[in-house]
mmCIF file of C-alpha atoms and ligand atoms in Angstrom:
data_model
loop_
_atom_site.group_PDB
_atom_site.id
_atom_site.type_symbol
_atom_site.label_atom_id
_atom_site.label_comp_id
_atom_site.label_asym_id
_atom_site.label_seq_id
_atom_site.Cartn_x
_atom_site.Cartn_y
_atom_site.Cartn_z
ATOM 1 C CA UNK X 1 0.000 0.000 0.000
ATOM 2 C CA UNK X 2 2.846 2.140 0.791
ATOM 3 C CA UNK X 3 4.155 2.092 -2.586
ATOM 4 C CA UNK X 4 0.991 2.152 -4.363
ATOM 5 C CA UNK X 5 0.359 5.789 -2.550
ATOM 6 C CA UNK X 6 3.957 7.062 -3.486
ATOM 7 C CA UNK X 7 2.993 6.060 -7.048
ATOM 8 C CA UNK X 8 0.040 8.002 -6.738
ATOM 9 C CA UNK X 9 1.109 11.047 -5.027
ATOM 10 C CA UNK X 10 4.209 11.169 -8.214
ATOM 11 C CA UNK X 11 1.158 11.096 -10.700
ATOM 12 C CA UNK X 12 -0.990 13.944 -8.662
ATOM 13 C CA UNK X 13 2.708 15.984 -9.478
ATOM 14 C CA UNK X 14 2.414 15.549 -13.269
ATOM 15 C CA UNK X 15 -1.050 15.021 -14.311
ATOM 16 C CA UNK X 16 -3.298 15.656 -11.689
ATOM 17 C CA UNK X 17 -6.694 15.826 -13.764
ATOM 18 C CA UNK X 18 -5.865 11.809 -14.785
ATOM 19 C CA UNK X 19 -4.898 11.327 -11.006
ATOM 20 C CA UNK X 20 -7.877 12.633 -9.753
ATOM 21 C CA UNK X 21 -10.243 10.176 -12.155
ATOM 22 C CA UNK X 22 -8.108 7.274 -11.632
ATOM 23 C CA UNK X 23 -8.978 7.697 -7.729
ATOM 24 C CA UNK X 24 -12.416 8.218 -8.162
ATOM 25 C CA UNK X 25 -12.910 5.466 -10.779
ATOM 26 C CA UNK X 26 -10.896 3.031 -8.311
ATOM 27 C CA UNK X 27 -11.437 3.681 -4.848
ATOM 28 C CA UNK X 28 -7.747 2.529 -3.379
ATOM 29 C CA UNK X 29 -7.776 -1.463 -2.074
ATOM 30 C CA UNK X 30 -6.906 -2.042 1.513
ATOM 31 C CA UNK X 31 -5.267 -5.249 3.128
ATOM 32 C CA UNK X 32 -8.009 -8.160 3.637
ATOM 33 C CA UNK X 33 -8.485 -8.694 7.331
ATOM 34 C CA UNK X 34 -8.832 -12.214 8.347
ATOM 35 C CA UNK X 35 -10.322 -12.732 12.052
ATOM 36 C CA UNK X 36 -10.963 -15.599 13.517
ATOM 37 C CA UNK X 37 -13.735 -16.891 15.821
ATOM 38 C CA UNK X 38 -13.442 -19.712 18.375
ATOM 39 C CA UNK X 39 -17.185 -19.709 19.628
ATOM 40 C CA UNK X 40 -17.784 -23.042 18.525
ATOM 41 C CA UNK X 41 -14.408 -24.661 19.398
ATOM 42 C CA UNK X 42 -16.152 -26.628 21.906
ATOM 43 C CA UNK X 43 -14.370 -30.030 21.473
ATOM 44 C CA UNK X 44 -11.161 -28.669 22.887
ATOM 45 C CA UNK X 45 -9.016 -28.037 19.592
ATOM 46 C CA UNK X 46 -8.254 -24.438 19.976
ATOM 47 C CA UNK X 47 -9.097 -24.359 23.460
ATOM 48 C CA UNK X 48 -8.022 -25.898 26.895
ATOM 49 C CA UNK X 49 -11.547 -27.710 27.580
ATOM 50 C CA UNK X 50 -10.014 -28.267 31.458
ATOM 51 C CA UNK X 51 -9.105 -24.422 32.207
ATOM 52 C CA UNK X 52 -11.249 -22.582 29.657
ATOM 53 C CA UNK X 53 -7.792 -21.158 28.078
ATOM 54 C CA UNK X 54 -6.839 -20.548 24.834
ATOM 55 C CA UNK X 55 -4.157 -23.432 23.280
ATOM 56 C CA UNK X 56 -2.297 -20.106 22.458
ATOM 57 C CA UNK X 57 0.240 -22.078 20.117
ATOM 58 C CA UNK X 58 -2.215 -23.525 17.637
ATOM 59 C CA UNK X 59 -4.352 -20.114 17.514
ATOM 60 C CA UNK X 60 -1.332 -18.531 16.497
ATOM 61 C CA UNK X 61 -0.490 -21.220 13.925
ATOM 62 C CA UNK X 62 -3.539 -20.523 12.350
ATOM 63 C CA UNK X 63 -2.703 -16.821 12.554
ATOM 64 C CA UNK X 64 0.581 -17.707 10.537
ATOM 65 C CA UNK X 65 -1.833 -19.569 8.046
ATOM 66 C CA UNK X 66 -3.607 -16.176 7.569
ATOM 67 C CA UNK X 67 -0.575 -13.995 7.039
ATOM 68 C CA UNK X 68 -0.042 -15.926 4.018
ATOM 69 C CA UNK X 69 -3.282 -13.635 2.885
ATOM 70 C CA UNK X 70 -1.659 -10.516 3.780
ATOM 71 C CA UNK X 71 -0.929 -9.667 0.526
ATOM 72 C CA UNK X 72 -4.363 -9.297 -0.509
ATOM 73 C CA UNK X 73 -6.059 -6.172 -0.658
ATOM 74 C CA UNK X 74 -9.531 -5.414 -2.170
ATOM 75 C CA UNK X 75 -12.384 -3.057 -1.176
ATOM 76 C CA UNK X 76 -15.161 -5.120 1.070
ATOM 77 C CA UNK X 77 -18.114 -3.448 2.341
ATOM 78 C CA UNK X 78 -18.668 -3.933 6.176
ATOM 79 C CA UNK X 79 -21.308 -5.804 6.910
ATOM 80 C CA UNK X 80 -23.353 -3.357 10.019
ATOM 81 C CA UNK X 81 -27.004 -4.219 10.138
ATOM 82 C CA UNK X 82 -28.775 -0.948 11.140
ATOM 83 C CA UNK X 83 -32.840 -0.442 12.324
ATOM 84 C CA UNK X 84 -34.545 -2.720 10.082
ATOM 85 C CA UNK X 85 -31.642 -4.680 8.488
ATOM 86 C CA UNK X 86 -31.221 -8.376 8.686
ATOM 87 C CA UNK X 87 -29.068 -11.490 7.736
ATOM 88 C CA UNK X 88 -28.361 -14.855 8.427
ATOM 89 C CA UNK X 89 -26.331 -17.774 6.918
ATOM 90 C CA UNK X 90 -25.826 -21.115 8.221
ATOM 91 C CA UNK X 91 -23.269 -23.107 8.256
ATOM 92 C CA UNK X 92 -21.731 -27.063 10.030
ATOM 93 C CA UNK X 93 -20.965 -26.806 13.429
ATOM 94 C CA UNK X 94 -17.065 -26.001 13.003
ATOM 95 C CA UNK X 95 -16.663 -28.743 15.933
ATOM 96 C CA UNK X 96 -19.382 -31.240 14.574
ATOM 97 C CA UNK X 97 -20.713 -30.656 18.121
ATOM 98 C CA UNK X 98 -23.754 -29.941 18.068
ATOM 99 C CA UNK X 99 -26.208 -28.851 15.291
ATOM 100 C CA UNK X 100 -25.730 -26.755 12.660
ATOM 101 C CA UNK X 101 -24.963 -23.080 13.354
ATOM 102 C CA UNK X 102 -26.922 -19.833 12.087
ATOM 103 C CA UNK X 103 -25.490 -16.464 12.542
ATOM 104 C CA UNK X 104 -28.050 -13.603 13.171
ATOM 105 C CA UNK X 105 -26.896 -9.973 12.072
ATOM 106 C CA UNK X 106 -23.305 -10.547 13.465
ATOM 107 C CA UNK X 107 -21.145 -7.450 12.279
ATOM 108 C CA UNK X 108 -18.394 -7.579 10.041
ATOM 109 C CA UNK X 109 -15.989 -4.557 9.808
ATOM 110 C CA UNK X 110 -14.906 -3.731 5.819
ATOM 111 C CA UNK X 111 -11.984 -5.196 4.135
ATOM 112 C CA UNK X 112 -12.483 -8.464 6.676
ATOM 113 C CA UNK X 113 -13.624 -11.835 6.524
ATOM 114 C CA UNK X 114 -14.347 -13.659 10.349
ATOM 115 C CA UNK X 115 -13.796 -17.425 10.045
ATOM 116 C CA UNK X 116 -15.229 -19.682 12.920
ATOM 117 C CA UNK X 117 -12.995 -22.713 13.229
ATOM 118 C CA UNK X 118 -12.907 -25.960 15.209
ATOM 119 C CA UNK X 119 -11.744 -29.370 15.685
ATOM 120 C CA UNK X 120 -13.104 -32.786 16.700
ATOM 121 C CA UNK X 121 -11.633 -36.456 15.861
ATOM 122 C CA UNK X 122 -13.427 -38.346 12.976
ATOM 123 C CA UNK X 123 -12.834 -41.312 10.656
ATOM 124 C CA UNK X 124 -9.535 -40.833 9.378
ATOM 125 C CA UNK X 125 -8.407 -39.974 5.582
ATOM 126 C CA UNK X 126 -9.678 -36.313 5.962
ATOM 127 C CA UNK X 127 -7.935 -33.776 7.452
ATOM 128 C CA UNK X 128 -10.552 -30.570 7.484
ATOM 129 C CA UNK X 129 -12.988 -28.962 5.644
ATOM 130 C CA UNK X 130 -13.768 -25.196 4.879
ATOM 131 C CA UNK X 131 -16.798 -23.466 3.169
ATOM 132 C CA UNK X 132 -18.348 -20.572 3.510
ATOM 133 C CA UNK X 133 -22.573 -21.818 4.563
ATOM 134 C CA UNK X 134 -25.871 -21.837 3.102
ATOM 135 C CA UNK X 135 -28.834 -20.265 2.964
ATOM 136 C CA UNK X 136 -27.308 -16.786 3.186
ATOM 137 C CA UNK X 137 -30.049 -13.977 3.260
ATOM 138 C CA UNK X 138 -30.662 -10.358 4.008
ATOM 139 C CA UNK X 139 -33.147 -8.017 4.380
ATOM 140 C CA UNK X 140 -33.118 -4.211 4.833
ATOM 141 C CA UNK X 141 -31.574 -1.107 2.999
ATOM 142 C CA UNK X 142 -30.575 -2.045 -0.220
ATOM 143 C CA UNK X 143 -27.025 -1.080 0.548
ATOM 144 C CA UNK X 144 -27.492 -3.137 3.213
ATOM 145 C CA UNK X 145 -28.133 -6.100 1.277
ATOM 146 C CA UNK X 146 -25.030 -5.290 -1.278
ATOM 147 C CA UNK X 147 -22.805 -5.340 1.754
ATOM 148 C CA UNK X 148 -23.911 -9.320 3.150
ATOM 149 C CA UNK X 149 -24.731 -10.708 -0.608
ATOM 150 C CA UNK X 150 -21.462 -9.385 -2.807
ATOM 151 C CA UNK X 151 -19.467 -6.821 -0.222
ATOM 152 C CA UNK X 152 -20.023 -4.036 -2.914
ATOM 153 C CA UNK X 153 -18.128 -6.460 -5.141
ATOM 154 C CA UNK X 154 -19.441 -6.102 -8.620
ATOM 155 C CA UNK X 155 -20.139 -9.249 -10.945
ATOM 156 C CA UNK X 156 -19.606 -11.700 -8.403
ATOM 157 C CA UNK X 157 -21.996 -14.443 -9.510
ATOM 158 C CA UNK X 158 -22.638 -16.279 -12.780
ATOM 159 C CA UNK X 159 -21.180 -17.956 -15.699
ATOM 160 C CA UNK X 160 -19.474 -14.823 -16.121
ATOM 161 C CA UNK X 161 -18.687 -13.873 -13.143
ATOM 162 C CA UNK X 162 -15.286 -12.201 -12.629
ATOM 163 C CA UNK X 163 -14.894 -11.303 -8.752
ATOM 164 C CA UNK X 164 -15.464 -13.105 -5.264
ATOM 165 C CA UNK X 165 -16.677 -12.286 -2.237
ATOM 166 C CA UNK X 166 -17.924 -13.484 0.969
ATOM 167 C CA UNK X 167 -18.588 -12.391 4.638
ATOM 168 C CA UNK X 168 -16.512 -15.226 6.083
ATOM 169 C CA UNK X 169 -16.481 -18.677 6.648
ATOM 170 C CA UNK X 170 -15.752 -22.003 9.259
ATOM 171 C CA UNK X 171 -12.930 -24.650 9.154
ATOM 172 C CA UNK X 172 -13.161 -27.981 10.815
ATOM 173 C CA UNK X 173 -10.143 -29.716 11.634
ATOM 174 C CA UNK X 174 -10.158 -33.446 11.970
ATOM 175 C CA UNK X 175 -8.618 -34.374 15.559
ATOM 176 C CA UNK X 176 -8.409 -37.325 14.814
ATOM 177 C CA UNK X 177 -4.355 -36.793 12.931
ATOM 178 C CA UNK X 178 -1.027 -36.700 14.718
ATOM 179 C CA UNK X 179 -0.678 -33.243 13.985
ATOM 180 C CA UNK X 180 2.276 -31.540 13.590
ATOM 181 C CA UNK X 181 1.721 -27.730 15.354
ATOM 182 C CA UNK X 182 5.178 -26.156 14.644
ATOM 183 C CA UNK X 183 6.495 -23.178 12.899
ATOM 184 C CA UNK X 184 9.836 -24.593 11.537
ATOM 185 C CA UNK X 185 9.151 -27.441 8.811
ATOM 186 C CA UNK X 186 12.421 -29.294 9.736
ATOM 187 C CA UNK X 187 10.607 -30.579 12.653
ATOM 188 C CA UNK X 188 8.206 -32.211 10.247
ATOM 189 C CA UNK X 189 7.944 -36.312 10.475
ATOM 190 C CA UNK X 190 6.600 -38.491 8.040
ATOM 191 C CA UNK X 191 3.608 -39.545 10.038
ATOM 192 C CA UNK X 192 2.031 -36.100 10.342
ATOM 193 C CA UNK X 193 0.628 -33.667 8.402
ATOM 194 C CA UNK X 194 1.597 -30.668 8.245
ATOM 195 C CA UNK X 195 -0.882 -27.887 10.005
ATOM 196 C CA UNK X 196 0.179 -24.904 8.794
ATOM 197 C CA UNK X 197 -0.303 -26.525 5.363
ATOM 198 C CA UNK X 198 -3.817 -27.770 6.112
ATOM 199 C CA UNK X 199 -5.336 -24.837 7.848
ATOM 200 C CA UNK X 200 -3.758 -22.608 4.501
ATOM 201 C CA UNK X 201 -4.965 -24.808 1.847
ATOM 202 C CA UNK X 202 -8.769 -24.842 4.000
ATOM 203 C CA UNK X 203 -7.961 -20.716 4.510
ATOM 204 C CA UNK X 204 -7.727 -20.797 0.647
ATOM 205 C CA UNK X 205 -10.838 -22.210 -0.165
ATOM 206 C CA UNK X 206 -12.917 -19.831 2.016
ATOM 207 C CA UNK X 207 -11.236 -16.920 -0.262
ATOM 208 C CA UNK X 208 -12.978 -18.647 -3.220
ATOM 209 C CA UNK X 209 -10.100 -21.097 -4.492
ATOM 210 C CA UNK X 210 -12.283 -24.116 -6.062
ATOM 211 C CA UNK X 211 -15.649 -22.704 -5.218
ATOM 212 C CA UNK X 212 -15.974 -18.940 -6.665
ATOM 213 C CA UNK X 213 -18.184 -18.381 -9.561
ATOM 214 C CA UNK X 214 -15.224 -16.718 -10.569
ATOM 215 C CA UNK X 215 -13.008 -19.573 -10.694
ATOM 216 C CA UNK X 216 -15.469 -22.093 -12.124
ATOM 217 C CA UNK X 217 -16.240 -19.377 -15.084
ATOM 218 C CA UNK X 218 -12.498 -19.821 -15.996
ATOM 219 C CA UNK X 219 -12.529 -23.216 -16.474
ATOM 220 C CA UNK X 220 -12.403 -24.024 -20.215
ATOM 221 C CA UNK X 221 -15.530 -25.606 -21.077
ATOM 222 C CA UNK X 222 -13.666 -28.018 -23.810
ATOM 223 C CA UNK X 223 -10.354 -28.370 -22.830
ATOM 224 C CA UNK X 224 -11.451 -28.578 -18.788
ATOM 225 C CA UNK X 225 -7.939 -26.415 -17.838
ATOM 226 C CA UNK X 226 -8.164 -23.081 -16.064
ATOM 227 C CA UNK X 227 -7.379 -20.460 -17.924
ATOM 228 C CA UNK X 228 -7.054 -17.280 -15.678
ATOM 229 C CA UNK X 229 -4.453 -14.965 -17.627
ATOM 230 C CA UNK X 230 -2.460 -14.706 -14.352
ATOM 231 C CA UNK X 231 -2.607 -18.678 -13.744
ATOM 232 C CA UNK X 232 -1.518 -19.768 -17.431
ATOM 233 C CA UNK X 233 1.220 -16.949 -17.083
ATOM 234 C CA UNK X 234 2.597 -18.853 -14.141
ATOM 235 C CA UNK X 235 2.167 -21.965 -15.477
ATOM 236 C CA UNK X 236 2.844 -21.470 -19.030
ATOM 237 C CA UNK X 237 -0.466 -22.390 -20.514
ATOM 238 C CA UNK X 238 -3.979 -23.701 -19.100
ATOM 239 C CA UNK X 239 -3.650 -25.263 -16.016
ATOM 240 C CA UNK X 240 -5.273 -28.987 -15.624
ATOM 241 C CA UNK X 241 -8.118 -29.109 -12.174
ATOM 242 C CA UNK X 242 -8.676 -31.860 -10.027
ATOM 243 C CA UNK X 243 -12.239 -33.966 -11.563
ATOM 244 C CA UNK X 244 -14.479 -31.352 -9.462
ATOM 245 C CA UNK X 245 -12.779 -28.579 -10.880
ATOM 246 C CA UNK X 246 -11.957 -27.695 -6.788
ATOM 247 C CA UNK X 247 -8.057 -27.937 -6.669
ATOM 248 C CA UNK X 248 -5.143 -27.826 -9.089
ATOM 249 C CA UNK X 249 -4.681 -31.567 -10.461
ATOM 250 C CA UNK X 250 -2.720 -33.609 -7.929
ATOM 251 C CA UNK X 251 0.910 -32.852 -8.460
ATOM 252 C CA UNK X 252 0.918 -29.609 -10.146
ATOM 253 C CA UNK X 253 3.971 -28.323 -9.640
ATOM 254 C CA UNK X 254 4.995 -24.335 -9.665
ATOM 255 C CA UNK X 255 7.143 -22.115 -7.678
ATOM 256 C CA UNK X 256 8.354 -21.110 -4.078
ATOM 257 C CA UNK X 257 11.032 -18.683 -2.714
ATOM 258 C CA UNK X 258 12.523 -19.849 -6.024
ATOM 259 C CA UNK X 259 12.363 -23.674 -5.508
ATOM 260 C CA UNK X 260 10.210 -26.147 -7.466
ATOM 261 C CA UNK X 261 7.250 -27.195 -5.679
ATOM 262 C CA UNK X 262 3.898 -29.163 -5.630
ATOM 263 C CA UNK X 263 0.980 -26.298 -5.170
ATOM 264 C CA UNK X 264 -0.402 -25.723 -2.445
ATOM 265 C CA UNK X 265 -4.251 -25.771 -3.514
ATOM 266 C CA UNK X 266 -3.941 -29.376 -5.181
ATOM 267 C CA UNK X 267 -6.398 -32.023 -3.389
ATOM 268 C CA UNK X 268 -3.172 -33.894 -1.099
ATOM 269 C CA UNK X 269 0.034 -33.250 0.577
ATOM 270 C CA UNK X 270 2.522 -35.791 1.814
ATOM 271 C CA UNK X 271 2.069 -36.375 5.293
ATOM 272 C CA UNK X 272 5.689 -35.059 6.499
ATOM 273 C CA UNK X 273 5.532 -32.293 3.952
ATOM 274 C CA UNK X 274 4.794 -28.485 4.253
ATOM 275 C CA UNK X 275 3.388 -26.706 0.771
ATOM 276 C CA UNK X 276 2.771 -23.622 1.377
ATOM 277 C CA UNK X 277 1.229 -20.913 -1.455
ATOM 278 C CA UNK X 278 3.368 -21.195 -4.712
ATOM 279 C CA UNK X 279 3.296 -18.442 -7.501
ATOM 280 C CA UNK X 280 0.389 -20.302 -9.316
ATOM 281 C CA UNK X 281 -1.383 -21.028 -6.084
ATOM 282 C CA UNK X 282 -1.691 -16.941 -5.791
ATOM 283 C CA UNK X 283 -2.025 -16.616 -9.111
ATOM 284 C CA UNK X 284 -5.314 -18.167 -9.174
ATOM 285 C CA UNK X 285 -6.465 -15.690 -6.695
ATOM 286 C CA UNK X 286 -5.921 -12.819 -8.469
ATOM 287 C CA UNK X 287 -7.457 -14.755 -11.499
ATOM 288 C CA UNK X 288 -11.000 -15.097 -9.462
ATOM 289 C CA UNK X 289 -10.817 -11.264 -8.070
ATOM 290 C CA UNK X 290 -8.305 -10.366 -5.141
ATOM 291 C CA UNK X 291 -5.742 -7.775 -5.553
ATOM 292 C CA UNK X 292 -2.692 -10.073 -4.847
ATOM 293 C CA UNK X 293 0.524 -8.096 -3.868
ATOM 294 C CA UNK X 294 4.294 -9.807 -3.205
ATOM 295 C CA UNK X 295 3.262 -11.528 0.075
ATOM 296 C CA UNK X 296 6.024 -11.088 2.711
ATOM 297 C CA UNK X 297 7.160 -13.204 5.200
ATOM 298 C CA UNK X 298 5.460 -13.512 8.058
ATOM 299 C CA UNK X 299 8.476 -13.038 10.003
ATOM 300 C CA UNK X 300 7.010 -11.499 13.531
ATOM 301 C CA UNK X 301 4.659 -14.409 14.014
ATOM 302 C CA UNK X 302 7.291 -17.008 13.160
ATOM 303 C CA UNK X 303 8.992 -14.958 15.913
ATOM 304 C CA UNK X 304 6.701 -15.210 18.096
ATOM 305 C CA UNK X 305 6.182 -18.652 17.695
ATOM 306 C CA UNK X 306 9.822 -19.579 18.391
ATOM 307 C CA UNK X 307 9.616 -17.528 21.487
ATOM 308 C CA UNK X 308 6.466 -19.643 22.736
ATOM 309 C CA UNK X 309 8.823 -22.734 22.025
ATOM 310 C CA UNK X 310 7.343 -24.320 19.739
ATOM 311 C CA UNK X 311 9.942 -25.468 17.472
ATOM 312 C CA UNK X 312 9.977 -29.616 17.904
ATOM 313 C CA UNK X 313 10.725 -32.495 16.891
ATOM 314 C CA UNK X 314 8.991 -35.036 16.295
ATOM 315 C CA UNK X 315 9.457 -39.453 16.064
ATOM 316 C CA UNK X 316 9.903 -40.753 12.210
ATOM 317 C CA UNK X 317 6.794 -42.505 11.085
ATOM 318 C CA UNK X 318 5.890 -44.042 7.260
ATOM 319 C CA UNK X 319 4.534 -41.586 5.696
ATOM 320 C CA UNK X 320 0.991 -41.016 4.092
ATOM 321 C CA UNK X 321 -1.127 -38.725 2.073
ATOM 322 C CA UNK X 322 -3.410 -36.476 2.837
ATOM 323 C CA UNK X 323 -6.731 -35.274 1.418
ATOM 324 C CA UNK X 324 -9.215 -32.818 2.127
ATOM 325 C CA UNK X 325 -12.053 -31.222 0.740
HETATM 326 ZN ZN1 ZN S 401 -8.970 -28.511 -0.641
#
């Protein structure tokens, strides 16, 4: 952001007429906010179910998971239901402890997206699953109604869609793994997956990846590869889907910090193995709508995370694969 207002302010010097327009055609992006909400942890995954307190070093895992987001801007509407406003969407109990869950006129500040996450063990072979709910509705002013149904996004649903947005999401986190809930990857064993990885990829999909009418109307209709202008400029040409059209196809290999590596938002990941965003991983976001910047390193939470001890090893295992949805 910094740059992009020293750009601007240079432009207001030589042609401020064309400066002036440019602002008021584009109001200026800001940084997507991602907050998230531990309400429904109530199976003990985020939170010590004994002493009521927070499990401080997975919250701020997930935290880490976020900051690879931090590079996104766009411009979101707040969601603030006034006299006479009114939404709701529902959504799986993000501990699969209880029944489903229905938020009532929550508020949502602008430029952020509140995801409620928890955990719970279940049948192995899935790690977690993300969406964003059903049955989402609103009533009121019609600016209102913008703000819960598009976030003053325009063109946001249809076969032509070509932006994304949503007030939020859950994540549910299968308990059931040996989980590996460190910062530094060369603690990583083969018998666990990665969390960091998981609760990214799952981060990803609530930001559209897979489920956007913006991503599905770039999916070639003959060919069945993506063909986002930013993705096949990663890649090199159209980029093959998983058989849902949800993920990259398994394997897909790109780029990170300069080093081959198998996408992030492909269905599986190597138990063992951290795969964090790759250049066609964020290329795909901008391709469905978000204003993706260079992400930086999310060097004070890794910091932080260090200082909290939680750099570990962990026992060798045979390693596995994991999938998620
Ligand atoms: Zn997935």
């Amino acid at each position: 952001m910094r740059d992009r207002d020293l750009t601007s302010q240079r432009r207001v010097a030589t042609m401020p007429l064309l400066a002036l327009l440019l602002a008021l055609a584009s109001p200026s992006a800001s940084a997507l906010q991602i907050e998230f909400d531990y309400t429904y942890d109530t199976r003990g995954f985020f939170t010590d179910l004994t002493t009521g307190a927070p499990r401080v070093d997975r919250r701020a895992l997930l935290d880490l998971a976020a900051a690879h987001y931090s590079g996104f801007a766009d411009t979101l509407s707040a969601i603030m239901p006034a006299e006479g406003d009114q939404w709701s969407v529902s959504f799986l109990h993000p501990s699969l402890g209880g029944p489903g869950v229905t938020l009532n006129n929550v508020a949502i500040e602008a430029d952020t997206l509140r995801i409620y996450v928890g955990g719970s063990p279940s049948a192995p072979g899935v790690l977690g699953f993300a969406g964003t709910g059903a049955n989402l509705q609103a009533t009121g002013s019609a600016a209102f109604v913008n703000a819960v149904m598009t976030r003053g996004q325009l063109n946001t649903t249809g076969p032509d869609a070509s932006d994304y947005a949503t007030w939020g999401g859950y994540i549910w986190f299968n308990a059931s793994n040996d989980w590996y809930f460190g910062a530094d990857a060369s603690g990583l064993s083969p018998g666990s997956p990665d969390f960091l990885t998981t609760a990214t990829h799952e981060i990803g999909h609530i930001l559209g990846f897979g489920e956007a009418d913006s991503w599905l109307a770039q999916i070639d209709a003959s060919t069945g590869l993506f063909i986002g202008v930013a993705s096949v400029a990663a890649y090199g040409g159209g980029v093959p889907v998983d058989r849902y059209g949800s993920h990259w196809a398994e394997g897909t290999i790109s780029v990170r910090d300069g080093l081959p590596q198998e996408t992030m938002m492909d269905p599986s990941t190597p138990f063992g193995e951290r795969q964090l965003p790759t250049a066609l991983d964020y290329a795909g976001f901008a391709d469905m709508g978000w204003q993706v910047s260079t992400v930086p390193e999310p060097g004070a939470a890794l910091m932080m995370l260090v200082g909290l001890g939680l750099i570990s090893r962990r026992v060798r295992r045979i390693g596995a694969i994991r999938s998620d949805l």
